[in-house]
Amino acid sequence: MTTSAAFPADFLWGGATAANQIEGAAQEGGKGLSTSDFARFVPPMADGSVIDFTFDATSHQVEAALVGEDDPQTLYPKRHGIDFYHRFRDDIALFGELGFGVFRMSISWARIFPTGFEEEPNEEGLAFYDQVFDELLARGIRPLVTLSHYEMPIEISRRLDGWLSRETIGLFERFARTVFERYADKVKMWITFNEMNMNLTSVYTGAGVFPDRVAGRELQAAYQATHHQFLAAAKVVAMGHEMMPDAQIGCMICRLETYAATCKPEDVMRATHEDNLNLFYPDVQVRGEYPTYMNRYFAEKGITIVTEPGDDDILRAGTADFISISYYMTYLAEDRPDADDISGSLVSKLKNPHLELSAWGWPVDPVGLRIALNKLWGRYGKPLYVVENGLGAVDTVAEDGAIHDDYRIDYLRKHLLQVREAIADGVDVRGYTWWGPIDLVSCSTSQMTKRYGFIHVDQDDYGRGTLARTKKDSFAWYQRVIATNGAALDSDD
Ligand code: BG6
């Protein structure tokens, strides 16, 4: 039997973003402040390049949010984004030029319900997304919309401790019902939550919970908040299916593919354990129930999830239609006394000698993407989308204004070749959206210098610049890959 290494004719090519990293206009159009509007800039290291990647910035976010600190706005780059709010027409024109078939974006909850508690939505916010969707559709680009991507109205965090409260589920349902009703004709592909598993890394970013409110019980809080997000996701999927029978509604995880550091069985068992902790999220959202391996984990960690009668039915009634992943790197697991401490960090302290690191210390592992896709397909048999994959790098603008980002092309080519291999392996991968087709504000550090785009945005870390958009070398390259449905991957240029 032969298999051809090719992308299916209807493969969806595109790019991915999140509202809080591109829109700006934090207090325009009736929008309320979001948790992400309090994310502060994390200055680069003295040498300007390598950042010790950490979510420690969270504590600053919290202080700022709680005391309403009046710092200069430049310290909060997400409030400005890349001004997509005012420039979306030009940006979408560039996505059209790239040949996108899909554009992943999120809706800012606080643009629709400024505090989260209003009975009626903010019409100006709804009208903004109408225009964005119309612009995309006019260019033949399907919107893939994430309902919750690392932000919520800050008032919900202040009054209810974000997702720690069960009450937040109802507020989220109202938000989801509103946007489903409004955009049912325009949006046929939805994702409920972005990377729920990152609640463990930052309960503020993922669940809107101020860490000092849960000091000493972070793990318990993260899993309790996650339980509420699971219920919210399931309710919204069930509701969405009823309201939009032709729509697909999926879940999304940050896939943490974990290798055993050695072939020692104990290391392999440790890797299996860590893998389970990551697959827990699609296990619940696709299979509709908590997996049994979590019972032991919760017991050993002293975690008790507060539930209500009927929760099991809710989870069963709203399972995801597809699985989407972000994929940036792989991790190593080793059976050692401090294994729990090192496994929680986003960039594992164990270094894989076979992999190179990005400027931000993220191990680059294209084959790991094929492994991840094979594993998810084997475990769930659900359609898969790679909705985030990308390289944050420092770009240099040449004197003539050109940006020669061959390193980005190299990264993209290698990862796409592995997606194609996975498809040849029989995995049902339906789409690929590069993270950050246009430079945007980094989620973790709020930097602009950590650039992902094919399109350069003239703005520095302090918000200075003209915001002009320029095509990098990778623009024409990805354009050719899309135009040839991947065939250009085999050519040398
Ligand atoms: C993903 C997030 O985890 O990683 C994105 O969903 C984020 O929001 C991306 O931007 C890259 O991370 P960073 O910190 O480099 O922006």
Tab-separated table of N, CA, C and O in Angstrom, residues 115-230:
chain	number	residue	atom	x	y	z
A	115	THR	N	-18.551	44.812	31.802
A	115	THR	CA	-18.150	44.312	33.124
A	115	THR	C	-18.416	42.814	33.245
A	115	THR	O	-17.956	42.167	34.169
A	116	GLY	N	-19.181	42.279	32.323
A	116	GLY	CA	-19.558	40.869	32.404
A	116	GLY	C	-20.920	40.682	33.059
A	116	GLY	O	-21.530	39.618	32.955
A	117	PHE	N	-21.424	41.735	33.751
A	117	PHE	CA	-22.659	41.582	34.530
A	117	PHE	C	-23.883	42.243	33.882
A	117	PHE	O	-24.988	42.144	34.413
A	118	GLU	N	-23.673	42.945	32.761
A	118	GLU	CA	-24.799	43.637	32.126
A	118	GLU	C	-25.848	42.622	31.645
A	118	GLU	O	-25.518	41.492	31.299
A	119	GLU	N	-27.081	43.078	31.582
A	119	GLU	CA	-28.152	42.226	31.035
A	119	GLU	C	-28.114	42.279	29.507
A	119	GLU	O	-28.411	41.314	28.832
A	120	GLU	N	-27.789	43.467	28.988
A	120	GLU	CA	-27.806	43.661	27.532
A	120	GLU	C	-26.394	43.880	27.005
A	120	GLU	O	-25.588	44.542	27.655
A	121	PRO	N	-26.096	43.354	25.819
A	121	PRO	CA	-24.754	43.513	25.261
A	121	PRO	C	-24.489	44.922	24.738
A	121	PRO	O	-25.421	45.687	24.500
A	122	ASN	N	-23.227	45.214	24.563
A	122	ASN	CA	-22.780	46.496	24.022
A	122	ASN	C	-22.835	46.424	22.490
A	122	ASN	O	-22.020	45.751	21.859
A	123	GLU	N	-23.790	47.127	21.903
A	123	GLU	CA	-24.021	47.040	20.459
A	123	GLU	C	-22.780	47.452	19.650
A	123	GLU	O	-22.475	46.855	18.614
A	124	GLU	N	-22.038	48.425	20.150
A	124	GLU	CA	-20.858	48.872	19.405
A	124	GLU	C	-19.814	47.755	19.285
A	124	GLU	O	-19.146	47.611	18.258
A	125	GLY	N	-19.692	46.990	20.342
A	125	GLY	CA	-18.747	45.864	20.318
A	125	GLY	C	-19.204	44.808	19.327
A	125	GLY	O	-18.416	44.279	18.534
A	126	LEU	N	-20.493	44.496	19.353
A	126	LEU	CA	-21.032	43.496	18.419
A	126	LEU	C	-20.846	43.956	16.979
A	126	LEU	O	-20.472	43.169	16.098
A	127	ALA	N	-21.065	45.245	16.749
A	127	ALA	CA	-20.950	45.777	15.385
A	127	ALA	C	-19.506	45.701	14.891
A	127	ALA	O	-19.250	45.459	13.703
A	128	PHE	N	-18.559	45.880	15.810
A	128	PHE	CA	-17.149	45.789	15.408
A	128	PHE	C	-16.852	44.398	14.820
A	128	PHE	O	-16.278	44.268	13.740
A	129	TYR	N	-17.253	43.352	15.535
A	129	TYR	CA	-16.953	42.005	15.033
A	129	TYR	C	-17.749	41.684	13.768
A	129	TYR	O	-17.274	40.931	12.914
A	130	ASP	N	-18.938	42.267	13.630
A	130	ASP	CA	-19.676	42.101	12.369
A	130	ASP	C	-18.820	42.565	11.203
A	130	ASP	O	-18.717	41.899	10.178
A	131	GLN	N	-18.208	43.730	11.395
A	131	GLN	CA	-17.377	44.288	10.308
A	131	GLN	C	-16.162	43.411	10.028
A	131	GLN	O	-15.785	43.197	8.882
A	132	VAL	N	-15.554	42.909	11.106
A	132	VAL	CA	-14.375	42.046	10.923
A	132	VAL	C	-14.770	40.780	10.156
A	132	VAL	O	-14.122	40.391	9.178
A	133	PHE	N	-15.860	40.144	10.569
A	133	PHE	CA	-16.287	38.906	9.897
A	133	PHE	C	-16.661	39.188	8.439
A	133	PHE	O	-16.327	38.415	7.547
A	134	ASP	N	-17.359	40.296	8.208
A	134	ASP	CA	-17.757	40.625	6.834
A	134	ASP	C	-16.524	40.811	5.949
A	134	ASP	O	-16.484	40.351	4.810
A	135	GLU	N	-15.541	41.478	6.509
A	135	GLU	CA	-14.304	41.720	5.753
A	135	GLU	C	-13.612	40.395	5.429
A	135	GLU	O	-13.136	40.187	4.311
A	136	LEU	N	-13.565	39.509	6.404
A	136	LEU	CA	-12.932	38.197	6.173
A	136	LEU	C	-13.694	37.417	5.103
A	136	LEU	O	-13.112	36.913	4.138
A	137	LEU	N	-15.010	37.349	5.286
A	137	LEU	CA	-15.826	36.536	4.372
A	137	LEU	C	-15.762	37.080	2.952
A	137	LEU	O	-15.743	36.316	1.985
A	138	ALA	N	-15.679	38.405	2.838
A	138	ALA	CA	-15.601	39.004	1.497
A	138	ALA	C	-14.331	38.559	0.786
A	138	ALA	O	-14.260	38.568	-0.443
A	139	ARG	N	-13.329	38.168	1.549
A	139	ARG	CA	-12.071	37.710	0.944
A	139	ARG	C	-11.965	36.189	0.954
A	139	ARG	O	-10.873	35.620	0.782
A	140	GLY	N	-13.036	35.538	1.243
A	140	GLY	CA	-13.038	34.067	1.217
A	140	GLY	C	-12.325	33.432	2.391
A	140	GLY	O	-11.867	32.295	2.326
A	141	ILE	N	-12.206	34.183	3.492
A	141	ILE	CA	-11.507	33.663	4.679
A	141	ILE	C	-12.537	33.289	5.752
A	141	ILE	O	-13.358	34.127	6.143
A	142	ARG	N	-12.493	32.046	6.205
A	142	ARG	CA	-13.453	31.612	7.233
A	142	ARG	C	-12.947	32.023	8.613
A	142	ARG	O	-11.807	31.719	8.964
A	143	PRO	N	-13.776	32.673	9.410
A	143	PRO	CA	-13.343	32.973	10.777
A	143	PRO	C	-13.429	31.723	11.657
A	143	PRO	O	-14.409	30.975	11.599
A	144	LEU	N	-12.390	31.481	12.426
A	144	LEU	CA	-12.379	30.432	13.453
A	144	LEU	C	-12.260	31.181	14.765
A	144	LEU	O	-11.226	31.812	15.024
A	145	VAL	N	-13.325	31.162	15.550
A	145	VAL	CA	-13.412	32.115	16.668
A	145	VAL	C	-13.293	31.438	18.041
A	145	VAL	O	-14.038	30.514	18.358
A	146	THR	N	-12.331	31.928	18.820
A	146	THR	CA	-12.169	31.454	20.196
A	146	THR	C	-13.006	32.350	21.111
A	146	THR	O	-12.907	33.578	21.046
A	147	LEU	N	-13.819	31.733	21.946
A	147	LEU	CA	-14.662	32.526	22.851
A	147	LEU	C	-13.854	33.096	24.010
A	147	LEU	O	-14.115	34.203	24.473
A	148	SER	N	-12.915	32.309	24.498
A	148	SER	CA	-12.155	32.781	25.654
A	148	SER	C	-10.670	32.564	25.423
A	148	SER	O	-10.186	31.432	25.468
A	149	HIS	N	-9.970	33.635	25.132
A	149	HIS	CA	-8.518	33.533	24.931
A	149	HIS	C	-7.830	34.460	25.909
A	149	HIS	O	-7.574	35.627	25.645
A	150	TYR	N	-7.534	33.933	27.087
A	150	TYR	CA	-6.729	34.625	28.088
A	150	TYR	C	-7.221	36.006	28.481
A	150	TYR	O	-6.417	36.933	28.660
A	151	GLU	N	-8.513	36.178	28.589
A	151	GLU	CA	-9.017	37.448	29.116
A	151	GLU	C	-10.467	37.292	29.530
A	151	GLU	O	-11.178	36.415	29.034
A	152	MET	N	-10.855	38.120	30.433
A	152	MET	CA	-12.261	38.235	30.830
A	152	MET	C	-12.434	39.626	31.432
A	152	MET	O	-11.441	40.274	31.783
A	153	PRO	N	-13.667	40.112	31.533
A	153	PRO	CA	-13.823	41.433	32.154
A	153	PRO	C	-13.205	41.425	33.553
A	153	PRO	O	-13.460	40.512	34.348
A	154	ILE	N	-12.417	42.432	33.827
A	154	ILE	CA	-11.700	42.469	35.113
A	154	ILE	C	-12.686	42.485	36.292
A	154	ILE	O	-12.378	42.022	37.384
A	155	GLU	N	-13.890	43.009	36.052
A	155	GLU	CA	-14.882	43.057	37.133
A	155	GLU	C	-15.258	41.666	37.623
A	155	GLU	O	-15.574	41.476	38.794
A	156	ILE	N	-15.237	40.704	36.719
A	156	ILE	CA	-15.569	39.337	37.154
A	156	ILE	C	-14.456	38.806	38.065
A	156	ILE	O	-14.719	38.097	39.037
A	157	SER	N	-13.226	39.190	37.756
A	157	SER	CA	-12.121	38.789	38.627
A	157	SER	C	-12.248	39.471	39.991
A	157	SER	O	-12.053	38.853	41.035
A	158	ARG	N	-12.572	40.731	39.964
A	158	ARG	CA	-12.660	41.488	41.218
A	158	ARG	C	-13.809	41.001	42.101
A	158	ARG	O	-13.655	40.799	43.294
A	159	ARG	N	-14.966	40.842	41.467
A	159	ARG	CA	-16.154	40.514	42.281
A	159	ARG	C	-16.270	39.028	42.596
A	159	ARG	O	-16.788	38.656	43.638
A	160	LEU	N	-15.836	38.175	41.639
A	160	LEU	CA	-16.116	36.746	41.807
A	160	LEU	C	-14.886	35.858	41.856
A	160	LEU	O	-15.013	34.641	41.925
A	161	ASP	N	-13.697	36.430	41.763
A	161	ASP	CA	-12.484	35.613	41.615
A	161	ASP	C	-12.510	34.813	40.320
A	161	ASP	O	-12.080	33.651	40.282
A	162	GLY	N	-12.990	35.429	39.277
A	162	GLY	CA	-12.931	34.806	37.949
A	162	GLY	C	-13.578	33.436	37.909
A	162	GLY	O	-14.678	33.223	38.428
A	163	TRP	N	-12.857	32.493	37.317
A	163	TRP	CA	-13.421	31.153	37.104
A	163	TRP	C	-13.446	30.306	38.365
A	163	TRP	O	-13.948	29.178	38.359
A	164	LEU	N	-12.942	30.851	39.467
A	164	LEU	CA	-13.030	30.114	40.723
A	164	LEU	C	-14.494	30.019	41.165
A	164	LEU	O	-14.898	29.123	41.890
A	165	SER	N	-15.273	30.985	40.689
A	165	SER	CA	-16.674	31.014	41.087
A	165	SER	C	-17.554	30.289	40.064
A	165	SER	O	-17.414	30.488	38.854
A	166	ARG	N	-18.486	29.531	40.560
A	166	ARG	CA	-19.417	28.829	39.687
A	166	ARG	C	-20.356	29.806	38.971
A	166	ARG	O	-20.869	29.528	37.897
A	167	GLU	N	-20.544	30.956	39.589
A	167	GLU	CA	-21.406	31.978	38.995
A	167	GLU	C	-20.909	32.460	37.630
A	167	GLU	O	-21.694	32.913	36.796
A	168	THR	N	-19.600	32.369	37.447
A	168	THR	CA	-19.006	32.842	36.187
A	168	THR	C	-19.529	32.030	34.997
A	168	THR	O	-19.605	32.540	33.874
A	169	ILE	N	-19.902	30.796	35.246
A	169	ILE	CA	-20.412	29.950	34.149
A	169	ILE	C	-21.623	30.613	33.491
A	169	ILE	O	-21.726	30.703	32.270
A	170	GLY	N	-22.535	31.102	34.322
A	170	GLY	CA	-23.757	31.719	33.792
A	170	GLY	C	-23.443	32.979	32.989
A	170	GLY	O	-24.057	33.244	31.953
A	171	LEU	N	-22.477	33.753	33.473
A	171	LEU	CA	-22.103	34.978	32.760
A	171	LEU	C	-21.506	34.627	31.403
A	171	LEU	O	-21.760	35.289	30.395
A	172	PHE	N	-20.716	33.566	31.391
A	172	PHE	CA	-20.088	33.144	30.134
A	172	PHE	C	-21.135	32.599	29.162
A	172	PHE	O	-21.066	32.852	27.951
A	173	GLU	N	-22.114	31.880	29.703
A	173	GLU	CA	-23.189	31.362	28.830
A	173	GLU	C	-23.925	32.508	28.147
A	173	GLU	O	-24.289	32.424	26.974
A	174	ARG	N	-24.160	33.573	28.914
A	174	ARG	CA	-24.866	34.725	28.335
A	174	ARG	C	-24.040	35.348	27.204
A	174	ARG	O	-24.555	35.683	26.145
A	175	PHE	N	-22.753	35.467	27.444
A	175	PHE	CA	-21.843	35.996	26.426
A	175	PHE	C	-21.869	35.088	25.188
A	175	PHE	O	-22.035	35.560	24.047
A	176	ALA	N	-21.744	33.784	25.401
A	176	ALA	CA	-21.697	32.846	24.263
A	176	ALA	C	-23.022	32.863	23.493
A	176	ALA	O	-23.037	32.902	22.260
A	177	ARG	N	-24.138	32.890	24.228
A	177	ARG	CA	-25.458	32.891	23.550
A	177	ARG	C	-25.582	34.129	22.669
A	177	ARG	O	-26.049	34.074	21.532
A	178	THR	N	-25.115	35.235	23.213
A	178	THR	CA	-25.211	36.508	22.481
A	178	THR	C	-24.429	36.461	21.171
A	178	THR	O	-24.935	36.862	20.119
A	179	VAL	N	-23.209	35.957	21.235
A	179	VAL	CA	-22.406	35.964	20.006
A	179	VAL	C	-22.832	34.841	19.046
A	179	VAL	O	-22.775	35.013	17.829
A	180	PHE	N	-23.314	33.729	19.583
A	180	PHE	CA	-23.832	32.677	18.697
A	180	PHE	C	-25.028	33.214	17.905
A	180	PHE	O	-25.139	33.011	16.704
A	181	GLU	N	-25.922	33.879	18.645
A	181	GLU	CA	-27.129	34.418	18.012
A	181	GLU	C	-26.767	35.407	16.903
A	181	GLU	O	-27.272	35.346	15.794
A	182	ARG	N	-25.849	36.282	17.238
A	182	ARG	CA	-25.495	37.362	16.335
A	182	ARG	C	-24.732	36.879	15.102
A	182	ARG	O	-24.919	37.376	13.999
A	183	TYR	N	-23.816	35.920	15.314
A	183	TYR	CA	-22.887	35.581	14.219
A	183	TYR	C	-23.125	34.199	13.611
A	183	TYR	O	-22.289	33.735	12.822
A	184	ALA	N	-24.230	33.575	13.950
A	184	ALA	CA	-24.474	32.195	13.481
A	184	ALA	C	-24.305	32.058	11.972
A	184	ALA	O	-23.828	31.030	11.482
A	185	ASP	N	-24.687	33.089	11.235
A	185	ASP	CA	-24.592	32.999	9.775
A	185	ASP	C	-23.173	33.224	9.257
A	185	ASP	O	-22.868	32.886	8.119
A	186	LYS	N	-22.347	33.806	10.089
A	186	LYS	CA	-21.008	34.200	9.614
A	186	LYS	C	-19.899	33.282	10.121
A	186	LYS	O	-18.876	33.116	9.467
A	187	VAL	N	-20.095	32.733	11.300
A	187	VAL	CA	-19.027	31.930	11.910
A	187	VAL	C	-19.509	30.491	12.067
A	187	VAL	O	-20.499	30.235	12.755
A	188	LYS	N	-18.794	29.576	11.444
A	188	LYS	CA	-19.201	28.160	11.498
A	188	LYS	C	-18.220	27.308	12.290
A	188	LYS	O	-18.415	26.111	12.441
A	189	MET	N	-17.116	27.925	12.709
A	189	MET	CA	-16.108	27.181	13.473
A	189	MET	C	-15.761	27.950	14.741
A	189	MET	O	-15.354	29.119	14.673
A	190	TRP	N	-15.920	27.267	15.865
A	190	TRP	CA	-15.712	27.912	17.163
A	190	TRP	C	-14.793	27.065	18.041
A	190	TRP	O	-14.801	25.837	17.946
A	191	ILE	N	-14.059	27.749	18.900
A	191	ILE	CA	-13.288	27.084	19.960
A	191	ILE	C	-13.778	27.694	21.268
A	191	ILE	O	-13.938	28.919	21.356
A	192	THR	N	-14.029	26.858	22.264
A	192	THR	CA	-14.535	27.401	23.532
A	192	THR	C	-13.423	28.130	24.298
A	192	THR	O	-13.436	29.354	24.405
A	193	PHE	N	-12.450	27.377	24.815
A	193	PHE	CA	-11.391	27.988	25.625
A	193	PHE	C	-10.024	27.763	25.004
A	193	PHE	O	-9.712	26.661	24.544
A	194	ASN	N	-9.211	28.797	25.025
A	194	ASN	CA	-7.814	28.648	24.647
A	194	ASN	C	-7.040	28.009	25.803
A	194	ASN	O	-7.149	28.454	26.948
A	195	GLU	N	-6.306	26.951	25.507
A	195	GLU	CA	-5.301	26.394	26.429
A	195	GLU	C	-5.716	26.369	27.903
A	195	GLU	O	-5.023	26.925	28.761
A	196	MET	N	-6.830	25.699	28.175
A	196	MET	CA	-7.271	25.612	29.573
A	196	MET	C	-6.174	25.068	30.495
A	196	MET	O	-6.092	25.411	31.664
A	197	ASN	N	-5.319	24.209	29.916
A	197	ASN	CA	-4.287	23.588	30.752
A	197	ASN	C	-3.270	24.591	31.289
A	197	ASN	O	-2.546	24.289	32.233
A	198	MET	N	-3.252	25.799	30.712
A	198	MET	CA	-2.293	26.774	31.215
A	198	MET	C	-2.762	27.446	32.506
A	198	MET	O	-2.039	28.252	33.086
A	199	ASN	N	-3.947	27.080	32.986
A	199	ASN	CA	-4.369	27.548	34.321
A	199	ASN	C	-3.330	27.150	35.367
A	199	ASN	O	-3.169	27.811	36.385
A	200	LEU	N	-2.654	26.038	35.094
A	200	LEU	CA	-1.656	25.556	36.052
A	200	LEU	C	-0.425	26.453	36.057
A	200	LEU	O	0.268	26.563	37.063
A	201	THR	N	-0.155	27.075	34.943
A	201	THR	CA	1.025	27.943	34.842
A	201	THR	C	0.697	29.342	35.343
A	201	THR	O	1.485	29.971	36.031
A	202	SER	N	-0.482	29.845	34.984
A	202	SER	CA	-0.900	31.149	35.479
A	202	SER	C	-2.412	31.154	35.663
A	202	SER	O	-3.165	31.235	34.696
A	203	VAL	N	-2.810	31.083	36.901
A	203	VAL	CA	-4.241	31.043	37.202
A	203	VAL	C	-4.878	32.411	36.924
A	203	VAL	O	-6.087	32.529	36.741
A	204	TYR	N	-4.058	33.442	36.865
A	204	TYR	CA	-4.582	34.765	36.511
A	204	TYR	C	-4.844	34.847	35.004
A	204	TYR	O	-5.946	35.188	34.569
A	205	THR	N	-3.831	34.508	34.216
A	205	THR	CA	-3.979	34.601	32.762
A	205	THR	C	-5.084	33.661	32.276
A	205	THR	O	-5.913	34.038	31.453
A	206	GLY	N	-5.081	32.447	32.781
A	206	GLY	CA	-6.018	31.449	32.273
A	206	GLY	C	-7.408	31.541	32.870
A	206	GLY	O	-8.399	31.259	32.198
A	207	ALA	N	-7.495	31.929	34.136
A	207	ALA	CA	-8.792	31.829	34.815
A	207	ALA	C	-9.207	33.111	35.524
A	207	ALA	O	-10.230	33.135	36.212
A	208	GLY	N	-8.413	34.167	35.364
A	208	GLY	CA	-8.802	35.448	35.959
A	208	GLY	C	-8.821	35.446	37.478
A	208	GLY	O	-9.559	36.214	38.097
A	209	VAL	N	-8.001	34.602	38.089
A	209	VAL	CA	-7.958	34.529	39.554
A	209	VAL	C	-6.679	35.221	40.028
A	209	VAL	O	-5.581	34.858	39.608
A	210	PHE	N	-6.824	36.214	40.909
A	210	PHE	CA	-5.633	36.880	41.441
A	210	PHE	C	-4.881	35.898	42.331
A	210	PHE	O	-5.454	35.395	43.322
A	211	PRO	N	-3.604	35.644	42.044
A	211	PRO	CA	-2.864	34.645	42.808
A	211	PRO	C	-2.845	34.902	44.310
A	211	PRO	O	-2.880	33.964	45.102
A	212	ASP	N	-2.804	36.161	44.718
A	212	ASP	CA	-2.729	36.369	46.168
A	212	ASP	C	-4.025	35.983	46.875
A	212	ASP	O	-4.078	35.834	48.080
A	213	ARG	N	-5.099	35.810	46.118
A	213	ARG	CA	-6.365	35.357	46.716
A	213	ARG	C	-6.346	33.847	46.970
A	213	ARG	O	-7.196	33.338	47.700
A	214	VAL	N	-5.382	33.167	46.320
A	214	VAL	CA	-5.348	31.710	46.477
A	214	VAL	C	-3.944	31.252	46.892
A	214	VAL	O	-3.567	30.102	46.651
A	215	ALA	N	-3.202	32.164	47.504
A	215	ALA	CA	-1.817	31.841	47.872
A	215	ALA	C	-1.778	30.584	48.729
A	215	ALA	O	-2.581	30.416	49.656
A	216	GLY	N	-0.870	29.691	48.393
A	216	GLY	CA	-0.716	28.454	49.150
A	216	GLY	C	-1.652	27.352	48.703
A	216	GLY	O	-1.516	26.209	49.145
A	217	ARG	N	-2.633	27.690	47.886
A	217	ARG	CA	-3.549	26.645	47.387
A	217	ARG	C	-3.785	26.834	45.880
A	217	ARG	O	-4.896	26.664	45.376
A	218	GLU	N	-2.712	27.165	45.206
A	218	GLU	CA	-2.800	27.472	43.771
A	218	GLU	C	-3.294	26.278	42.952
A	218	GLU	O	-4.117	26.439	42.043
A	219	LEU	N	-2.769	25.081	43.298
A	219	LEU	CA	-3.118	23.905	42.503
A	219	LEU	C	-4.612	23.584	42.643
A	219	LEU	O	-5.316	23.342	41.666
A	220	GLN	N	-5.070	23.615	43.889
A	220	GLN	CA	-6.493	23.392	44.157
A	220	GLN	C	-7.340	24.411	43.377
A	220	GLN	O	-8.330	24.059	42.730
A	221	ALA	N	-6.916	25.664	43.427
A	221	ALA	CA	-7.673	26.723	42.755
A	221	ALA	C	-7.673	26.521	41.245
A	221	ALA	O	-8.705	26.687	40.580
A	222	ALA	N	-6.517	26.157	40.708
A	222	ALA	CA	-6.429	25.981	39.246
A	222	ALA	C	-7.366	24.862	38.794
A	222	ALA	O	-8.078	24.998	37.791
A	223	TYR	N	-7.393	23.763	39.527
A	223	TYR	CA	-8.265	22.653	39.104
A	223	TYR	C	-9.745	22.956	39.345
A	223	TYR	O	-10.604	22.539	38.585
A	224	GLN	N	-10.035	23.708	40.407
A	224	GLN	CA	-11.439	24.071	40.636
A	224	GLN	C	-11.919	25.017	39.534
A	224	GLN	O	-13.020	24.868	38.996
A	225	ALA	N	-11.077	25.993	39.199
A	225	ALA	CA	-11.430	26.924	38.113
A	225	ALA	C	-11.598	26.149	36.809
A	225	ALA	O	-12.514	26.406	36.019
A	226	THR	N	-10.719	25.183	36.597
A	226	THR	CA	-10.805	24.369	35.381
A	226	THR	C	-12.122	23.592	35.343
A	226	THR	O	-12.746	23.473	34.287
A	227	HIS	N	-12.543	23.080	36.494
A	227	HIS	CA	-13.824	22.353	36.523
A	227	HIS	C	-14.959	23.256	36.042
A	227	HIS	O	-15.805	22.846	35.247
A	228	HIS	N	-14.929	24.486	36.498
A	228	HIS	CA	-15.979	25.422	36.057
A	228	HIS	C	-15.853	25.719	34.562
A	228	HIS	O	-16.864	25.870	33.866
A	229	GLN	N	-14.632	25.792	34.068
A	229	GLN	CA	-14.457	26.007	32.626
A	229	GLN	C	-14.922	24.778	31.826
A	229	GLN	O	-15.523	24.922	30.756
A	230	PHE	N	-14.669	23.595	32.357
A	230	PHE	CA	-15.164	22.379	31.685
A	230	PHE	C	-16.692	22.434	31.562
A	230	PHE	O	-17.264	22.138	30.515
